[in-house]
C-alpha cells in the first residue's frame, strides 16, 4: 500500500491527500484544481502562511524584498531549485516589505533569508544568497 501525503494547496490552502508514488504526476487540488506542486516558488503571506506549514512535505521559505539586490540575484537560483526539488520540498517566497508583521514574527534580521520548516516547525535557517550547488548541499544536510 502506498503512503498518502497531506499537502496544502499553494492557491487555496486546502489540504490534499496525494499518494506518495503520484507526486510526479502533477497533482491538482481537489478544491480549486490548481497545481498542488507547481514546480516553481509560490508566494505566501500572513493570511495563508499557517496553512502552508501543515502537511507532510517540508516548506522552504525565501524571505526577500524588491529593493534587495542579493534577493533579486538569488531569485533565479530559487526558481531552478523549485523545479529540481519538486515532490521533496515545497518552495515559497515571502515579501518582507509587503508583510512586515509576518517577517517580524519570523525574526527576520537580514535578507535574503531561507527558513526550512518540517511538520510545522522551523528546523534550519540560512541567511544570504547561495549558488545552486550550495543551496542543494545545505538542503541535503537537512535531510532533503
PDB file of C-alpha atoms in Angstrom:
ATOM      1  CA  UNK A   1       0.000   0.000   0.000  1.00  0.00           C
ATOM      2  CA  UNK A   2       1.280   3.461  -0.912  1.00  0.00           C
ATOM      3  CA  UNK A   3       1.786   6.142   1.711  1.00  0.00           C
ATOM      4  CA  UNK A   4      -0.530   9.104   1.344  1.00  0.00           C
ATOM      5  CA  UNK A   5       0.826  12.590   1.965  1.00  0.00           C
ATOM      6  CA  UNK A   6      -1.158  15.624   3.093  1.00  0.00           C
ATOM      7  CA  UNK A   7      -0.086  18.652   1.063  1.00  0.00           C
ATOM      8  CA  UNK A   8      -1.626  22.133   1.277  1.00  0.00           C
ATOM      9  CA  UNK A   9      -2.587  23.771  -1.992  1.00  0.00           C
ATOM     10  CA  UNK A  10      -0.451  26.886  -2.651  1.00  0.00           C
ATOM     11  CA  UNK A  11      -3.512  28.624  -4.147  1.00  0.00           C
ATOM     12  CA  UNK A  12      -6.487  27.955  -1.841  1.00  0.00           C
ATOM     13  CA  UNK A  13      -4.625  26.401   1.137  1.00  0.00           C
ATOM     14  CA  UNK A  14      -6.854  23.280   1.201  1.00  0.00           C
ATOM     15  CA  UNK A  15      -5.172  20.077   2.359  1.00  0.00           C
ATOM     16  CA  UNK A  16      -4.943  17.427  -0.344  1.00  0.00           C
ATOM     17  CA  UNK A  17      -4.306  13.698   0.127  1.00  0.00           C
ATOM     18  CA  UNK A  18      -1.830  12.581  -2.513  1.00  0.00           C
ATOM     19  CA  UNK A  19      -0.298   9.109  -2.827  1.00  0.00           C
ATOM     20  CA  UNK A  20       3.483   9.376  -2.464  1.00  0.00           C
ATOM     21  CA  UNK A  21       4.057   7.491  -5.705  1.00  0.00           C
ATOM     22  CA  UNK A  22       1.895  10.055  -7.581  1.00  0.00           C
ATOM     23  CA  UNK A  23       3.836  13.202  -6.598  1.00  0.00           C
ATOM     24  CA  UNK A  24       5.498  13.290 -10.021  1.00  0.00           C
ATOM     25  CA  UNK A  25       2.135  13.177 -11.832  1.00  0.00           C
ATOM     26  CA  UNK A  26       1.363  16.923 -11.454  1.00  0.00           C
ATOM     27  CA  UNK A  27      -1.349  16.502  -8.779  1.00  0.00           C
ATOM     28  CA  UNK A  28      -4.221  19.011  -8.815  1.00  0.00           C
ATOM     29  CA  UNK A  29      -6.086  20.432  -5.844  1.00  0.00           C
ATOM     30  CA  UNK A  30      -9.431  18.758  -5.213  1.00  0.00           C
ATOM     31  CA  UNK A  31     -10.969  22.116  -4.350  1.00  0.00           C
ATOM     32  CA  UNK A  32      -9.607  24.768  -6.749  1.00  0.00           C
ATOM     33  CA  UNK A  33      -7.990  22.441  -9.354  1.00  0.00           C
ATOM     34  CA  UNK A  34      -4.704  24.388  -9.169  1.00  0.00           C
ATOM     35  CA  UNK A  35      -1.337  22.614  -9.223  1.00  0.00           C
ATOM     36  CA  UNK A  36      -0.514  21.354  -5.731  1.00  0.00           C
ATOM     37  CA  UNK A  37       3.192  21.088  -6.609  1.00  0.00           C
ATOM     38  CA  UNK A  38       3.654  23.873  -9.173  1.00  0.00           C
ATOM     39  CA  UNK A  39       7.378  23.252  -9.771  1.00  0.00           C
ATOM     40  CA  UNK A  40       8.133  26.902  -9.027  1.00  0.00           C
ATOM     41  CA  UNK A  41       8.111  29.015  -5.864  1.00  0.00           C
ATOM     42  CA  UNK A  42       4.746  30.335  -4.742  1.00  0.00           C
ATOM     43  CA  UNK A  43       4.014  33.475  -2.741  1.00  0.00           C
ATOM     44  CA  UNK A  44       2.896  33.311   0.876  1.00  0.00           C
ATOM     45  CA  UNK A  45       1.560  35.992   3.174  1.00  0.00           C
ATOM     46  CA  UNK A  46       0.313  36.204   6.729  1.00  0.00           C
ATOM     47  CA  UNK A  47      -3.165  35.011   5.755  1.00  0.00           C
ATOM     48  CA  UNK A  48      -2.014  31.698   4.252  1.00  0.00           C
ATOM     49  CA  UNK A  49       1.271  31.046   5.993  1.00  0.00           C
ATOM     50  CA  UNK A  50      -0.120  28.901   8.839  1.00  0.00           C
ATOM     51  CA  UNK A  51      -1.971  26.705   6.337  1.00  0.00           C
ATOM     52  CA  UNK A  52       1.236  26.182   4.334  1.00  0.00           C
ATOM     53  CA  UNK A  53       3.052  24.897   7.425  1.00  0.00           C
ATOM     54  CA  UNK A  54       0.638  21.971   7.605  1.00  0.00           C
ATOM     55  CA  UNK A  55       1.196  18.832   5.652  1.00  0.00           C
ATOM     56  CA  UNK A  56       3.857  16.221   5.143  1.00  0.00           C
ATOM     57  CA  UNK A  57       6.258  17.870   2.683  1.00  0.00           C
ATOM     58  CA  UNK A  58       8.784  20.333   4.134  1.00  0.00           C
ATOM     59  CA  UNK A  59       8.459  24.013   3.236  1.00  0.00           C
ATOM     60  CA  UNK A  60      11.483  26.136   2.292  1.00  0.00           C
ATOM     61  CA  UNK A  61      10.692  29.828   2.676  1.00  0.00           C
ATOM     62  CA  UNK A  62      12.732  32.541   0.944  1.00  0.00           C
ATOM     63  CA  UNK A  63      12.234  35.898   2.691  1.00  0.00           C
ATOM     64  CA  UNK A  64      13.073  38.720   0.281  1.00  0.00           C
ATOM     65  CA  UNK A  65      12.337  42.324  -0.682  1.00  0.00           C
ATOM     66  CA  UNK A  66      12.065  44.038  -4.048  1.00  0.00           C
ATOM     67  CA  UNK A  67      14.762  46.628  -3.232  1.00  0.00           C
ATOM     68  CA  UNK A  68      17.310  43.935  -2.240  1.00  0.00           C
ATOM     69  CA  UNK A  69      19.975  43.300  -4.891  1.00  0.00           C
ATOM     70  CA  UNK A  70      21.114  39.925  -3.484  1.00  0.00           C
ATOM     71  CA  UNK A  71      17.444  38.855  -3.277  1.00  0.00           C
ATOM     72  CA  UNK A  72      16.958  39.624  -6.964  1.00  0.00           C
ATOM     73  CA  UNK A  73      20.175  37.799  -7.859  1.00  0.00           C
ATOM     74  CA  UNK A  74      19.077  34.758  -5.824  1.00  0.00           C
ATOM     75  CA  UNK A  75      15.571  34.560  -7.345  1.00  0.00           C
ATOM     76  CA  UNK A  76      16.590  32.569 -10.483  1.00  0.00           C
ATOM     77  CA  UNK A  77      18.532  30.110  -8.314  1.00  0.00           C
ATOM     78  CA  UNK A  78      15.488  29.606  -6.077  1.00  0.00           C
ATOM     79  CA  UNK A  79      13.285  29.132  -9.160  1.00  0.00           C
ATOM     80  CA  UNK A  80      15.671  26.500 -10.549  1.00  0.00           C
ATOM     81  CA  UNK A  81      15.807  24.711  -7.186  1.00  0.00           C
ATOM     82  CA  UNK A  82      11.997  24.545  -7.111  1.00  0.00           C
ATOM     83  CA  UNK A  83      11.985  22.610 -10.357  1.00  0.00           C
ATOM     84  CA  UNK A  84      14.713  20.232  -9.234  1.00  0.00           C
ATOM     85  CA  UNK A  85      13.233  19.568  -5.787  1.00  0.00           C
ATOM     86  CA  UNK A  86       9.567  19.188  -6.724  1.00  0.00           C
ATOM     87  CA  UNK A  87       7.977  16.386  -4.727  1.00  0.00           C
ATOM     88  CA  UNK A  88      10.622  16.534  -1.986  1.00  0.00           C
ATOM     89  CA  UNK A  89      10.153  20.068  -0.627  1.00  0.00           C
ATOM     90  CA  UNK A  90       7.820  22.967  -1.430  1.00  0.00           C
ATOM     91  CA  UNK A  91       9.440  26.353  -2.108  1.00  0.00           C
ATOM     92  CA  UNK A  92       7.693  29.579  -1.152  1.00  0.00           C
ATOM     93  CA  UNK A  93       8.565  33.277  -1.119  1.00  0.00           C
ATOM     94  CA  UNK A  94       7.630  35.896   1.459  1.00  0.00           C
ATOM     95  CA  UNK A  95       7.940  39.572   0.517  1.00  0.00           C
ATOM     96  CA  UNK A  96       9.202  41.092   3.770  1.00  0.00           C
ATOM     97  CA  UNK A  97       8.131  44.596   2.712  1.00  0.00           C
ATOM     98  CA  UNK A  98       4.568  43.586   1.844  1.00  0.00           C
ATOM     99  CA  UNK A  99       4.141  41.508   5.021  1.00  0.00           C
ATOM    100  CA  UNK A 100       6.333  43.146   7.656  1.00  0.00           C
ATOM    101  CA  UNK A 101       4.313  41.639  10.507  1.00  0.00           C
ATOM    102  CA  UNK A 102       4.980  38.040   9.454  1.00  0.00           C
ATOM    103  CA  UNK A 103       8.641  38.835   8.723  1.00  0.00           C
ATOM    104  CA  UNK A 104       8.885  40.239  12.253  1.00  0.00           C
ATOM    105  CA  UNK A 105       7.198  37.179  13.770  1.00  0.00           C
ATOM    106  CA  UNK A 106       9.744  35.006  11.957  1.00  0.00           C
ATOM    107  CA  UNK A 107      12.595  37.065  13.413  1.00  0.00           C
ATOM    108  CA  UNK A 108      13.996  38.147  10.058  1.00  0.00           C
ATOM    109  CA  UNK A 109      17.078  40.318  10.592  1.00  0.00           C
ATOM    110  CA  UNK A 110      18.644  40.128   7.131  1.00  0.00           C
ATOM    111  CA  UNK A 111      17.524  39.230   3.645  1.00  0.00           C
ATOM    112  CA  UNK A 112      17.541  37.054   1.750  1.00  0.00           C
ATOM    113  CA  UNK A 113      16.858  34.523   4.474  1.00  0.00           C
ATOM    114  CA  UNK A 114      15.936  30.889   3.970  1.00  0.00           C
ATOM    115  CA  UNK A 115      13.893  29.063   6.601  1.00  0.00           C
ATOM    116  CA  UNK A 116      13.167  25.345   6.366  1.00  0.00           C
ATOM    117  CA  UNK A 117      10.014  24.112   8.093  1.00  0.00           C
ATOM    118  CA  UNK A 118       9.176  20.474   8.738  1.00  0.00           C
ATOM    119  CA  UNK A 119       5.973  19.354  10.475  1.00  0.00           C
ATOM    120  CA  UNK A 120       5.071  22.986  11.122  1.00  0.00           C
ATOM    121  CA  UNK A 121       8.307  23.841  12.915  1.00  0.00           C
ATOM    122  CA  UNK A 122      11.443  25.654  11.892  1.00  0.00           C
ATOM    123  CA  UNK A 123      14.303  23.168  11.575  1.00  0.00           C
ATOM    124  CA  UNK A 124      17.006  25.245   9.836  1.00  0.00           C
ATOM    125  CA  UNK A 125      17.805  28.801   8.783  1.00  0.00           C
ATOM    126  CA  UNK A 126      20.329  30.251   6.362  1.00  0.00           C
ATOM    127  CA  UNK A 127      20.991  33.933   5.656  1.00  0.00           C
ATOM    128  CA  UNK A 128      22.340  35.229   2.375  1.00  0.00           C
ATOM    129  CA  UNK A 129      22.083  34.241  -1.253  1.00  0.00           C
ATOM    130  CA  UNK A 130      23.572  30.890  -2.227  1.00  0.00           C
ATOM    131  CA  UNK A 131      24.606  29.456  -5.584  1.00  0.00           C
ATOM    132  CA  UNK A 132      22.504  26.431  -6.576  1.00  0.00           C
ATOM    133  CA  UNK A 133      25.114  23.765  -5.650  1.00  0.00           C
ATOM    134  CA  UNK A 134      25.483  25.238  -2.145  1.00  0.00           C
ATOM    135  CA  UNK A 135      21.714  25.517  -1.713  1.00  0.00           C
ATOM    136  CA  UNK A 136      21.242  21.872  -2.699  1.00  0.00           C
ATOM    137  CA  UNK A 137      24.108  20.803  -0.409  1.00  0.00           C
ATOM    138  CA  UNK A 138      22.577  22.734   2.513  1.00  0.00           C
ATOM    139  CA  UNK A 139      19.231  21.043   1.887  1.00  0.00           C
ATOM    140  CA  UNK A 140      20.906  17.615   1.727  1.00  0.00           C
ATOM    141  CA  UNK A 141      22.434  18.355   5.151  1.00  0.00           C
ATOM    142  CA  UNK A 142      18.858  18.960   6.366  1.00  0.00           C
ATOM    143  CA  UNK A 143      17.685  15.604   5.010  1.00  0.00           C
ATOM    144  CA  UNK A 144      16.003  16.879   1.841  1.00  0.00           C
TER     145      UNK A 144
END
